XYZ file of C-alpha atoms in Angstrom:
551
model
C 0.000 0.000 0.000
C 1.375 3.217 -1.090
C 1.624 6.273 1.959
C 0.081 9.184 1.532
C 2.790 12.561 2.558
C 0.882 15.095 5.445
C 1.573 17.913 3.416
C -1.814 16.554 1.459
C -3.512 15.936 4.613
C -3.171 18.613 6.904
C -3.929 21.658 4.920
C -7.699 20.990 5.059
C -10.835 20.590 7.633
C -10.876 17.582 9.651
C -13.650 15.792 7.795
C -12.603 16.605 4.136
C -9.261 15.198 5.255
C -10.864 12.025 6.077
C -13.063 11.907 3.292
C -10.218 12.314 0.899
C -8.071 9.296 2.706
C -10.859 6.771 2.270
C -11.627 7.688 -1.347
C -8.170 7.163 -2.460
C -7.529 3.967 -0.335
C -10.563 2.724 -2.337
C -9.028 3.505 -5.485
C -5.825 2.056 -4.970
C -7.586 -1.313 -3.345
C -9.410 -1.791 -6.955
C -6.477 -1.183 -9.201
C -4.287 -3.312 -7.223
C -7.250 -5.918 -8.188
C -7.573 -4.741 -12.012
C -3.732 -5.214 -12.742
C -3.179 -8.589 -10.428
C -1.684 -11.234 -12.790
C -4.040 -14.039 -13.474
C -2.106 -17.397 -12.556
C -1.964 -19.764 -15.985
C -1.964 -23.591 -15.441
C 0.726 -25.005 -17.959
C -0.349 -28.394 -17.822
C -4.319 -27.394 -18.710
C -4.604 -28.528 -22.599
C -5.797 -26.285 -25.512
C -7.546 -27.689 -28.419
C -7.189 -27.985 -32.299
C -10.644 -27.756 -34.485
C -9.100 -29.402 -37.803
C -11.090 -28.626 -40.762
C -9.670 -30.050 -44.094
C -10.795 -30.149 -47.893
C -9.591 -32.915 -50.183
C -9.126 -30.507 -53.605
C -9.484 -32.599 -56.566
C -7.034 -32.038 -59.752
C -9.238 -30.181 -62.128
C -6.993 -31.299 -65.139
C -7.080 -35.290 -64.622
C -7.730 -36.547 -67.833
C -10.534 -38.906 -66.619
C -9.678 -42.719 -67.921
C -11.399 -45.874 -66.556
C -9.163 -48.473 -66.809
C -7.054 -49.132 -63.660
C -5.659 -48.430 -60.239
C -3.163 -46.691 -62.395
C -5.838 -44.032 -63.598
C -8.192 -43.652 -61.050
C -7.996 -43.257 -57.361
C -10.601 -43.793 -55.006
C -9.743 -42.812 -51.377
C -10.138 -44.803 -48.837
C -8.553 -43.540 -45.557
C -7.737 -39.951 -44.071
C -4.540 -39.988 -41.729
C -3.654 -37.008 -38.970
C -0.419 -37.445 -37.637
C -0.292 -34.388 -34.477
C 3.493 -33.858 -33.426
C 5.055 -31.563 -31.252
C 8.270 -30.650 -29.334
C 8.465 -32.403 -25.900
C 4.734 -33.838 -26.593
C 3.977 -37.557 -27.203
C 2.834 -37.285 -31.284
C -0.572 -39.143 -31.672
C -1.637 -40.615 -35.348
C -5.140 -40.801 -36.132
C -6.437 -42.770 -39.260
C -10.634 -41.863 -40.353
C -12.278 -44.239 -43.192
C -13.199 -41.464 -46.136
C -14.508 -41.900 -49.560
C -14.815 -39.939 -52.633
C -12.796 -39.835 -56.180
C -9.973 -37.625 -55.901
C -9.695 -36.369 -59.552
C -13.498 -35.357 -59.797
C -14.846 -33.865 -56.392
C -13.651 -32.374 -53.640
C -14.169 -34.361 -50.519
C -15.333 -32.536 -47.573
C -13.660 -33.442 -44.346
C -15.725 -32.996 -41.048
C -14.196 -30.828 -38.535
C -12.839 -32.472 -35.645
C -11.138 -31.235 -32.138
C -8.229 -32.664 -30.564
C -6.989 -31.737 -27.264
C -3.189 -31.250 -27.120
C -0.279 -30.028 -25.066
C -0.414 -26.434 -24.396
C 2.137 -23.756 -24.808
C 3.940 -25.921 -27.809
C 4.058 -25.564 -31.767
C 2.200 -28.323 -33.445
C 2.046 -29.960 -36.710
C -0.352 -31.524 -38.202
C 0.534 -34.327 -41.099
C -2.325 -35.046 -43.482
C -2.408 -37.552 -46.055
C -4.803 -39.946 -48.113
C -3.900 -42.934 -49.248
C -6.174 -45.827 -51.666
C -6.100 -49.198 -51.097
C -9.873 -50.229 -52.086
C -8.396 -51.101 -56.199
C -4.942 -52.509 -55.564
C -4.332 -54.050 -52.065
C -0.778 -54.898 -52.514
C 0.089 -51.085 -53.351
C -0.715 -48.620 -51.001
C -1.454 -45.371 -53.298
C -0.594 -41.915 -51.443
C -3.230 -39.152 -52.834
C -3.189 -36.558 -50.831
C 0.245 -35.134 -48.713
C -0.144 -32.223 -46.699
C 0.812 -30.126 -43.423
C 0.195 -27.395 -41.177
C 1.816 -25.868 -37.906
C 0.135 -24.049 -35.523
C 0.166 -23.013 -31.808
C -1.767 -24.115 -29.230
C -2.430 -22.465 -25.742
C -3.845 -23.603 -22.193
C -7.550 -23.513 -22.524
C -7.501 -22.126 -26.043
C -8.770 -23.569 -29.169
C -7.171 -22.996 -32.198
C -9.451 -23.094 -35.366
C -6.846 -24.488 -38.750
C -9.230 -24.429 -42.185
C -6.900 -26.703 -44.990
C -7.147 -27.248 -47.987
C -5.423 -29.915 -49.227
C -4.105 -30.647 -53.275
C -3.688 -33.996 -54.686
C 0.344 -35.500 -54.164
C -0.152 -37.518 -57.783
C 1.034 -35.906 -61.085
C -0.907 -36.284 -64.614
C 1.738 -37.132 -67.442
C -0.075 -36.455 -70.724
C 1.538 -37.625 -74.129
C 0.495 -36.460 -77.307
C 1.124 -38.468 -80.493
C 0.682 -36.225 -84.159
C 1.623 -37.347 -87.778
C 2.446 -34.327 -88.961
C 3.598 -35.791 -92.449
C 1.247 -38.885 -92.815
C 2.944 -39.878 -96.542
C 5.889 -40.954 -94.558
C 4.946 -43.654 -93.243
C 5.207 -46.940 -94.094
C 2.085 -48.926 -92.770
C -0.826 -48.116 -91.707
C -0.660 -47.017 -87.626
C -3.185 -49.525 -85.640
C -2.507 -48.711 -82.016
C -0.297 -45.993 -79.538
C 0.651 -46.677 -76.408
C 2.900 -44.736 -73.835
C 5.209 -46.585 -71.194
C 6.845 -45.614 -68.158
C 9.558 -47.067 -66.769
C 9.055 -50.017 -69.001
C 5.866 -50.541 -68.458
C 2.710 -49.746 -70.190
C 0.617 -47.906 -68.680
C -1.788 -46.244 -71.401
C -2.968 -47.422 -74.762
C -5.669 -47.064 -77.743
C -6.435 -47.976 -81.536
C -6.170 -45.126 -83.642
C -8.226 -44.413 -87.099
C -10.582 -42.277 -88.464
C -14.310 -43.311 -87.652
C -15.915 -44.754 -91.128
C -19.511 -43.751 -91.404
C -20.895 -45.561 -94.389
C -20.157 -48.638 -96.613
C -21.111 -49.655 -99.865
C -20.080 -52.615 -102.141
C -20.809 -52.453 -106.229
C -20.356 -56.018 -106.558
C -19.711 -59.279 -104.520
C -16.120 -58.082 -103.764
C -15.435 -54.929 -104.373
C -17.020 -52.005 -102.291
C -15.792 -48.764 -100.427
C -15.751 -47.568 -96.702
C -15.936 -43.467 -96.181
C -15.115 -41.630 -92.858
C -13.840 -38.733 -91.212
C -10.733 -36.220 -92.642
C -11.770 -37.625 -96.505
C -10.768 -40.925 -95.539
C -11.846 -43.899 -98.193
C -10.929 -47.240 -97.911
C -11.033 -50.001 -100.765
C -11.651 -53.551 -100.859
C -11.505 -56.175 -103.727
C -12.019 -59.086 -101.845
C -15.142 -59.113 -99.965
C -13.637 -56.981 -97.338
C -10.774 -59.257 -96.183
C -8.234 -56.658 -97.056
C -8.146 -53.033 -97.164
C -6.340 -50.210 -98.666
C -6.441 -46.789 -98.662
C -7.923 -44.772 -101.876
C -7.006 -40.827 -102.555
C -10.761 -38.829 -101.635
C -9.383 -35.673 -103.267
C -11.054 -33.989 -99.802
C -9.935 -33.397 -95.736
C -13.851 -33.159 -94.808
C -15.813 -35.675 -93.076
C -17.546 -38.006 -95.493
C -20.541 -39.244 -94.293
C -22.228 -41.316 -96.852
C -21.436 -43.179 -100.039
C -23.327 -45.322 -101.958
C -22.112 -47.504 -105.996
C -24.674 -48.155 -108.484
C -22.303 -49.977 -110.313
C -19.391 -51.723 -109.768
C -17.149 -49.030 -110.434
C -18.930 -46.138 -110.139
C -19.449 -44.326 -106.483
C -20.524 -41.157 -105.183
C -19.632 -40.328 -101.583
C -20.973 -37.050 -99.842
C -19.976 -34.642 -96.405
C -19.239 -31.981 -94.778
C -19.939 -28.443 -96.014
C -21.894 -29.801 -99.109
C -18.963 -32.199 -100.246
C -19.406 -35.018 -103.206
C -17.011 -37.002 -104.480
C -16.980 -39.187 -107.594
C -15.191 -42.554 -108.618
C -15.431 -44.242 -112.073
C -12.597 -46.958 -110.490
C -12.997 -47.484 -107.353
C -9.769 -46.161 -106.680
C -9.169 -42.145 -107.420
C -12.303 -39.156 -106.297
C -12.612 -36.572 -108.064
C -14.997 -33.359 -106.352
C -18.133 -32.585 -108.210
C -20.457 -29.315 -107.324
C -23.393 -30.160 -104.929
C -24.676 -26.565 -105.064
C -25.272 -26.422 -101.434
C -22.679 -26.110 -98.181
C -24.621 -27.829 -95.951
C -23.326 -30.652 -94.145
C -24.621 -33.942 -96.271
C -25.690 -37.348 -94.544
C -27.069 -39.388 -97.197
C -27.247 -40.632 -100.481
C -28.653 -43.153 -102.907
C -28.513 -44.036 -106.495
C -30.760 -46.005 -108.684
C -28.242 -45.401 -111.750
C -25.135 -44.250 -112.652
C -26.504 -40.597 -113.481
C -29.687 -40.642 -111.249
C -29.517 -39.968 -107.507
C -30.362 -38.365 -104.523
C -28.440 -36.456 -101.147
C -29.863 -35.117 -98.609
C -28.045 -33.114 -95.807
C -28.744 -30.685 -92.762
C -31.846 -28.107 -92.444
C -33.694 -30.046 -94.317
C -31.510 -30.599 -97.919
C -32.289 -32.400 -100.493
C -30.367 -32.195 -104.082
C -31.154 -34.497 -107.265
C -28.870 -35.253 -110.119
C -29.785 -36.501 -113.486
C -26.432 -36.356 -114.887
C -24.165 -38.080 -112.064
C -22.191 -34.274 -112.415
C -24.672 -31.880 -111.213
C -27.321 -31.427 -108.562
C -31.254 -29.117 -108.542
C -32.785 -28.469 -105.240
C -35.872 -30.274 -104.620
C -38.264 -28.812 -101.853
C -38.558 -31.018 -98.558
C -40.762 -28.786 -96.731
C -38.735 -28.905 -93.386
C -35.749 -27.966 -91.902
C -34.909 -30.602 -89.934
C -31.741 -32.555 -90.663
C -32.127 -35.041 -92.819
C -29.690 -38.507 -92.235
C -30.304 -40.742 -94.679
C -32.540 -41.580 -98.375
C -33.898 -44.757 -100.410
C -35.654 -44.972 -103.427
C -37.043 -48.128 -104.734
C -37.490 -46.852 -108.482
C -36.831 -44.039 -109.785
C -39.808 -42.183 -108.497
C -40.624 -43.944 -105.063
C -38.516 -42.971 -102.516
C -38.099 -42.287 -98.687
C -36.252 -39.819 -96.304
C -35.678 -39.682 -92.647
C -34.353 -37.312 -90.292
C -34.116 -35.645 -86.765
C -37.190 -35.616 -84.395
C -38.739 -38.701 -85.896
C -39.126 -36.704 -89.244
C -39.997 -39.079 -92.633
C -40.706 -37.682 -95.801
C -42.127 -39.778 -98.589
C -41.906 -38.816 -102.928
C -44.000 -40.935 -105.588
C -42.409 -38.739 -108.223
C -38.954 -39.040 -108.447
C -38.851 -35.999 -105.082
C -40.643 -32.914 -107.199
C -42.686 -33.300 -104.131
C -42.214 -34.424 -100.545
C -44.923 -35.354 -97.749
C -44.169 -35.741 -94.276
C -44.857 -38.688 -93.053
C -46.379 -39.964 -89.377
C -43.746 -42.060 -87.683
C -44.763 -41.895 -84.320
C -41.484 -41.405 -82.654
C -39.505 -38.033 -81.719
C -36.475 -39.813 -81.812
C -33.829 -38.931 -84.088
C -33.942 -41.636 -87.611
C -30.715 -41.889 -88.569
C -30.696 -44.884 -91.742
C -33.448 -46.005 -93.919
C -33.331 -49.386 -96.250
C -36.144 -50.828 -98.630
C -35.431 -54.609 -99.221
C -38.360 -54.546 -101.274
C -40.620 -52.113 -102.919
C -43.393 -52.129 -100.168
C -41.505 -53.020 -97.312
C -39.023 -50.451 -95.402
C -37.095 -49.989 -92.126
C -35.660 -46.967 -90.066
C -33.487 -47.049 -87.401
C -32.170 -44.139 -84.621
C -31.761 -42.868 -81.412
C -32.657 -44.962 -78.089
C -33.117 -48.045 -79.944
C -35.749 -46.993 -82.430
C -36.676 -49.400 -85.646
C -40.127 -48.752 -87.575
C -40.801 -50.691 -90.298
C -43.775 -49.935 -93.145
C -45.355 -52.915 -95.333
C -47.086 -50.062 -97.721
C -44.306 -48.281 -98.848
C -43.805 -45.312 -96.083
C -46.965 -44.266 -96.372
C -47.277 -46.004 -92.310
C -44.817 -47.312 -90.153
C -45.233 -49.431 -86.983
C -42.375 -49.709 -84.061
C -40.698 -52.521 -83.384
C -38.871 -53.929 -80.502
C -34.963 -53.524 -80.461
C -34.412 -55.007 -76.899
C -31.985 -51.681 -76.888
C -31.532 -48.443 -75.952
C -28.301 -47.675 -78.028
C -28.686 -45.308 -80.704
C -28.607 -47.028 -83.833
C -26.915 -45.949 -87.133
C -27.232 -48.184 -90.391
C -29.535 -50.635 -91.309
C -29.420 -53.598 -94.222
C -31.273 -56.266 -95.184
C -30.066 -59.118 -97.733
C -33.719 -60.077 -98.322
C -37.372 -58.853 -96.861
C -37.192 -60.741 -93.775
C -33.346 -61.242 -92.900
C -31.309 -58.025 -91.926
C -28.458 -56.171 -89.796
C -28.875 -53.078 -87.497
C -25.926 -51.505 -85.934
C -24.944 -48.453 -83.131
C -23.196 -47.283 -80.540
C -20.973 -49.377 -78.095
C -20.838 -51.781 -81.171
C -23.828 -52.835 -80.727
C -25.075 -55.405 -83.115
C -28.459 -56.812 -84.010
C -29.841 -59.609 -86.348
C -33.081 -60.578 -87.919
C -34.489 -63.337 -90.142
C -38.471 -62.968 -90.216
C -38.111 -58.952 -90.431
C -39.744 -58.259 -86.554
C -37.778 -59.876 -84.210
C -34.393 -58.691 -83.162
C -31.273 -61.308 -82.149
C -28.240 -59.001 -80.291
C -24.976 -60.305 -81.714
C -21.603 -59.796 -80.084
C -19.624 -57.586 -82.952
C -15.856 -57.541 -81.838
C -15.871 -54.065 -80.876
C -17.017 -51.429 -78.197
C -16.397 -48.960 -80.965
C -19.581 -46.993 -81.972
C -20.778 -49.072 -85.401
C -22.176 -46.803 -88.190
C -22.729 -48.360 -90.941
C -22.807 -51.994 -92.611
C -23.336 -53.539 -95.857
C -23.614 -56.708 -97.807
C -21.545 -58.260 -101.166
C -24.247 -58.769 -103.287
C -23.818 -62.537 -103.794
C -24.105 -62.552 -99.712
C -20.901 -63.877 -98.875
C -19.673 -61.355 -96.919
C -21.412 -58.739 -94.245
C -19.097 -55.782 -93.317
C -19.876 -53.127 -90.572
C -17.577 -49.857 -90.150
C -17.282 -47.682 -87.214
C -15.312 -45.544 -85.055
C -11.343 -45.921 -84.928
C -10.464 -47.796 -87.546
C -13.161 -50.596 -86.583
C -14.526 -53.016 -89.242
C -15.927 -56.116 -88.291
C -16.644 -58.837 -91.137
C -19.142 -62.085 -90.954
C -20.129 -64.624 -93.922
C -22.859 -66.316 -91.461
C -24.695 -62.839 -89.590
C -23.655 -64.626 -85.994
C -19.955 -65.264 -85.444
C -17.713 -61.753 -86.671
C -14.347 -60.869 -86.981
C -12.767 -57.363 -85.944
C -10.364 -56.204 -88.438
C -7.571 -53.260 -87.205
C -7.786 -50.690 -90.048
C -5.759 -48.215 -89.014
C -4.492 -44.886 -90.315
C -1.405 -42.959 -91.294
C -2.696 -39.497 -89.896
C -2.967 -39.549 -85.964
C -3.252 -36.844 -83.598
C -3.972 -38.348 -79.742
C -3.238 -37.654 -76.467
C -2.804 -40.708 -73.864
C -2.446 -40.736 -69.942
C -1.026 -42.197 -66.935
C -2.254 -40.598 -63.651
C 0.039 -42.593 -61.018
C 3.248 -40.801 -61.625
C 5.594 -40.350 -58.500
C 6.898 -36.365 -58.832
C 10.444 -36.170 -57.754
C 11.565 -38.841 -59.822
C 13.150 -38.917 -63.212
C 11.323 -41.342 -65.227
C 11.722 -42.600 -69.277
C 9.008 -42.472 -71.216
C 8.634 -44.511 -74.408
C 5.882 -43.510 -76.975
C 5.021 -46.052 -79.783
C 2.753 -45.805 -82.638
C 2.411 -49.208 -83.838
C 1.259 -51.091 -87.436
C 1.543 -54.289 -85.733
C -0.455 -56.359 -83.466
C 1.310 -59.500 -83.662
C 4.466 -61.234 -85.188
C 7.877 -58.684 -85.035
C 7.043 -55.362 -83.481
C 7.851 -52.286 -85.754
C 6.317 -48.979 -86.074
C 7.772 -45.467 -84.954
C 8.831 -44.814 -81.429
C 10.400 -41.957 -79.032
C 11.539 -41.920 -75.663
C 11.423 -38.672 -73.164
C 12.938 -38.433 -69.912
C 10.712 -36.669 -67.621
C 10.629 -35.126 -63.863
C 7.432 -33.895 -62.294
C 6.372 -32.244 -59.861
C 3.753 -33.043 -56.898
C 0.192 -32.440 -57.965
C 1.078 -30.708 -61.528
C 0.441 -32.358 -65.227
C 2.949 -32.240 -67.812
C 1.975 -33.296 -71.462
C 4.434 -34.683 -73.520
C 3.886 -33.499 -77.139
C 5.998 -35.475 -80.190
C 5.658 -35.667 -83.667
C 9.177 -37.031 -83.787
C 9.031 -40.375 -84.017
C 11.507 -42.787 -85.492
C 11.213 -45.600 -87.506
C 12.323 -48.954 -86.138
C 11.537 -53.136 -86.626
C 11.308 -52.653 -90.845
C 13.962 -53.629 -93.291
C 16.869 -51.544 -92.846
C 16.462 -49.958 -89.983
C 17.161 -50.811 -86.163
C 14.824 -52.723 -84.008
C 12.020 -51.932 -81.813
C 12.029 -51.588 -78.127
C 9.895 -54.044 -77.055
């Protein structure tokens, strides 16, 4: 207690002076009480509130093949570590993709040492695909303090540990090389670890006589066959669009049809040659009942007729609706089909065009006549009509599908082919019900024709795919391949830090003495970042004359 001097006593009356001493006794009693220091326990805990987020990479390339590609998390670990403090590990069962969502963490609260830095060690790890490798995703940490009594609130969010290689594959000079490329693949470290076919799709095929016929496709791509479709080789289109359609009235002579209002002629089978369509809208189908007299329809509702086999008119369709494919049965009764369930119907050569009811909304994609009266469409969500009068009605029939189909053909009025997407494939022999058939390929399946002495049954579809049959139930895949490529392949499970090789291959072969063209990178990645590998300098290796493959 602090004195008080007389000199600030005595100069005043008796009862001020009294006053004045108890007044500032008070005051001094309550700060003494305002500044006392407040004893702290050291040994009383504080408490962490851990809130985390699980980021996802937003540039996986999403594949679906493997533990390799995908991870699936399957356990959250804390590790809680300190100076002088026992470090305590906790491990919480979590699941969620790590390359498509972020995973939300619930907020938890630990109680910990007081008066200490802490850190917190955070990691995910998969072991739900592969049990015999333990998969880190996620590899994170924090430090904080904690003190007595305190809680200390940490928000984290935490990015995936794995890198994203990316390698990219282009022909940039196609001429060059040799064969025919069938498949890419990129491995790591020796192993492979990504792969795919490669080719253009082929939308449409056509044969003029029991062997020889024509498959058309994407980037002006035309292949030939002279032998029922056994063997393949490449003919010159003249054109870089997307062919869509093609269709030979003889054996020789072809006309083929696009994007942007292309048409192409053959009178050999082997070399195109452009003639005018008089339109530049994207063309989907077309059929010929002759040499000079034919028919192509196209987008917004096209239709062009030639009587010459050089030039097209425009013929009036009265709709705008994309229109996918055409048949005539003679020269003046003929069919059309198109988006939204859309059928038109001429019975003079297409001066004039009546819309037809087909009692579907779904998209018609192929229509073929094995006979005058009788018809069938196919499209979207596993839609076939057929008609018995001609097109004038059509009844639905039951796919046992819901793949979109693409191409329809019949080798008589009761036995036919249907196929679609996800190579689907679909048989008939009384003309109503449907037999699925198991094509080969997962590849979407566009189109499909017959040699006309029936020996043969070909279907075309996306990369390269052609699949053969000479009985309509067992069929063989054939690996078309192409000499223009420009892909990108992945491998998600690459460990940054580390130098790793990196062979790229683009293949001809599937079997037998490995050659093709191949490249090798040496990479180093870093945690959580892609890197895409882009080559178009591949060497040649495995043919005559030059050095061998890796294997």
């Amino acid at each position: 207690m602090m004195s008080i001097p007389n000199s600030m006593i005595e100069s005043r009356p008796g009862w001020v002076r009294n006053w004045n001493r108890a007044v500032f006794v008070l005051f001094l009693s309550l700060a003494s009480c305002m500044f006392e220091t407040k004893y702290v326990d050291p040994d009383q805990p504080g408490y962490l509130n851990l809130e985390l987020r699980l980021q996802p990479n937003h540039n996986a390339l999403l594949k679906t093949a493997s533990a390799d590609t995908i991870f699936s998390v399957d356990s959250l670990i804390v590790v809680l570590s300190a100076a002088g403090a026992t470090t305590a590990t906790y491990n919480y069962g979590i699941t969620g993709r790590s390359d498509t969502a972020n995973i939300a963490v619930a907020a938890r609260i630990y109680a910990l040492a007081s008066l200490r830095t802490w850190t917190a060690k955070i990691l995910t790890i998969d072991t739900s695909l592969n049990p015999s490798r333990r998969d880190t995703v996620h590899l994170d940490s924090i430090t904080f303090t904690v003190n007595p009594g305190d809680t200390a609130f940490v928000s984290k969010a935490i990015n995936p540990l794995f890198s994203i290689l990316r390698a990219r594959l282009v022909s940039n000079a196609p001429a060059s090389i040799t064969n025919t490329v069938k498949y890419v693949r990129i491995r790591v470290d020796g192993t492979t670890r990504d792969s795919m076919m490669v080719g253009p799709a082929y939308r449409y095929v056509s044969f003029g006589n029991s062997n020889t016929g024509c498959a058309v496709g994407d980037s002006g791509n035309i292949i030939r066959t002279t032998n029922s479709g056994a063997n393949w080789v490449s003919a010159a289109s003249g054109t870089t669009q997307n062919l869509r359609c093609v269709d030979f009235p003889s054996t020789n002579t072809g006309f083929a049809a696009g994007a942007g209002g292309t048409v192409v002629k053959t009178t050999n089978g082997t070399s195109w040659s452009a003639i005018t369509s008089g339109t530049t809208q994207n063309l989907n189908g077309t059929y010929w009942t002759g040499t000079s007299n034919g028919w192509i329809v196209g987008d917004a509702g096209t239709i062009r007729k030639s009587a010459n086999g050089t030039s097209f008119t425009a013929q009036t369709s009265g709709t705008t609706q994309n229109l996918n494919s055409v048949y005539f049965t003679t020269t003046n009764n003929g069919n059309a089909v198109g988006n939204t369930g859309t059928i038109l119907r001429s019975t003079n050569g297409g001066t004039n065009w009546s819309a037809q009811t087909s009692g579907t909304v779904q998209n018609l994609n192929a229509v073929f006549f094995p006979a005058a009266a009788t018809g069938f469409a196919v499209g979207d969500n596993g839609t076939i009509l057929k008609t018995t009068n001609s097109g004038a009605n059509w009844a639905a029939l039951s796919s046992g599908t819901t793949a979109n189909l693409n191409g329809v053909f019949f080798t008589s009025s009761t036995s036919g082919y249907v196929v679609g997407d996800g190579g689907v494939l679909l048989t008939t022999s009384d003309g109503t019900s449907w037999t699925p058939r198991t094509s080969g390929t997962t590849e979407n399946l566009y189109g499909i024709g017959w040699t006309t002495n029936s020996s043969a049954v070909v279907a075309v579809g996306g990369m390269g795919a052609v699949t053969t049959s000479t009985t309509g139930t067992a069929w063989t895949k054939q690996w078309i391949g192409t000499k223009s490529f420009d892909v990108y392949l992945t491998y998600k499970y690459f460990a940054p830090g580390i130098s790793h090789t990196v062979l790229m291959d683009a293949i001809d072969t599937v079997a037998g003495t490995l050659r093709g063209y191949q490249v090798s990178k040496t990479v180093l990645l870093a945690p959580g970042k892609d890197s895409t590998l882009v080559t178009s300098s591949l060497v040649k290796c495995g043919y005559s004359g030059f050095s061998a493959c890796t294997p």
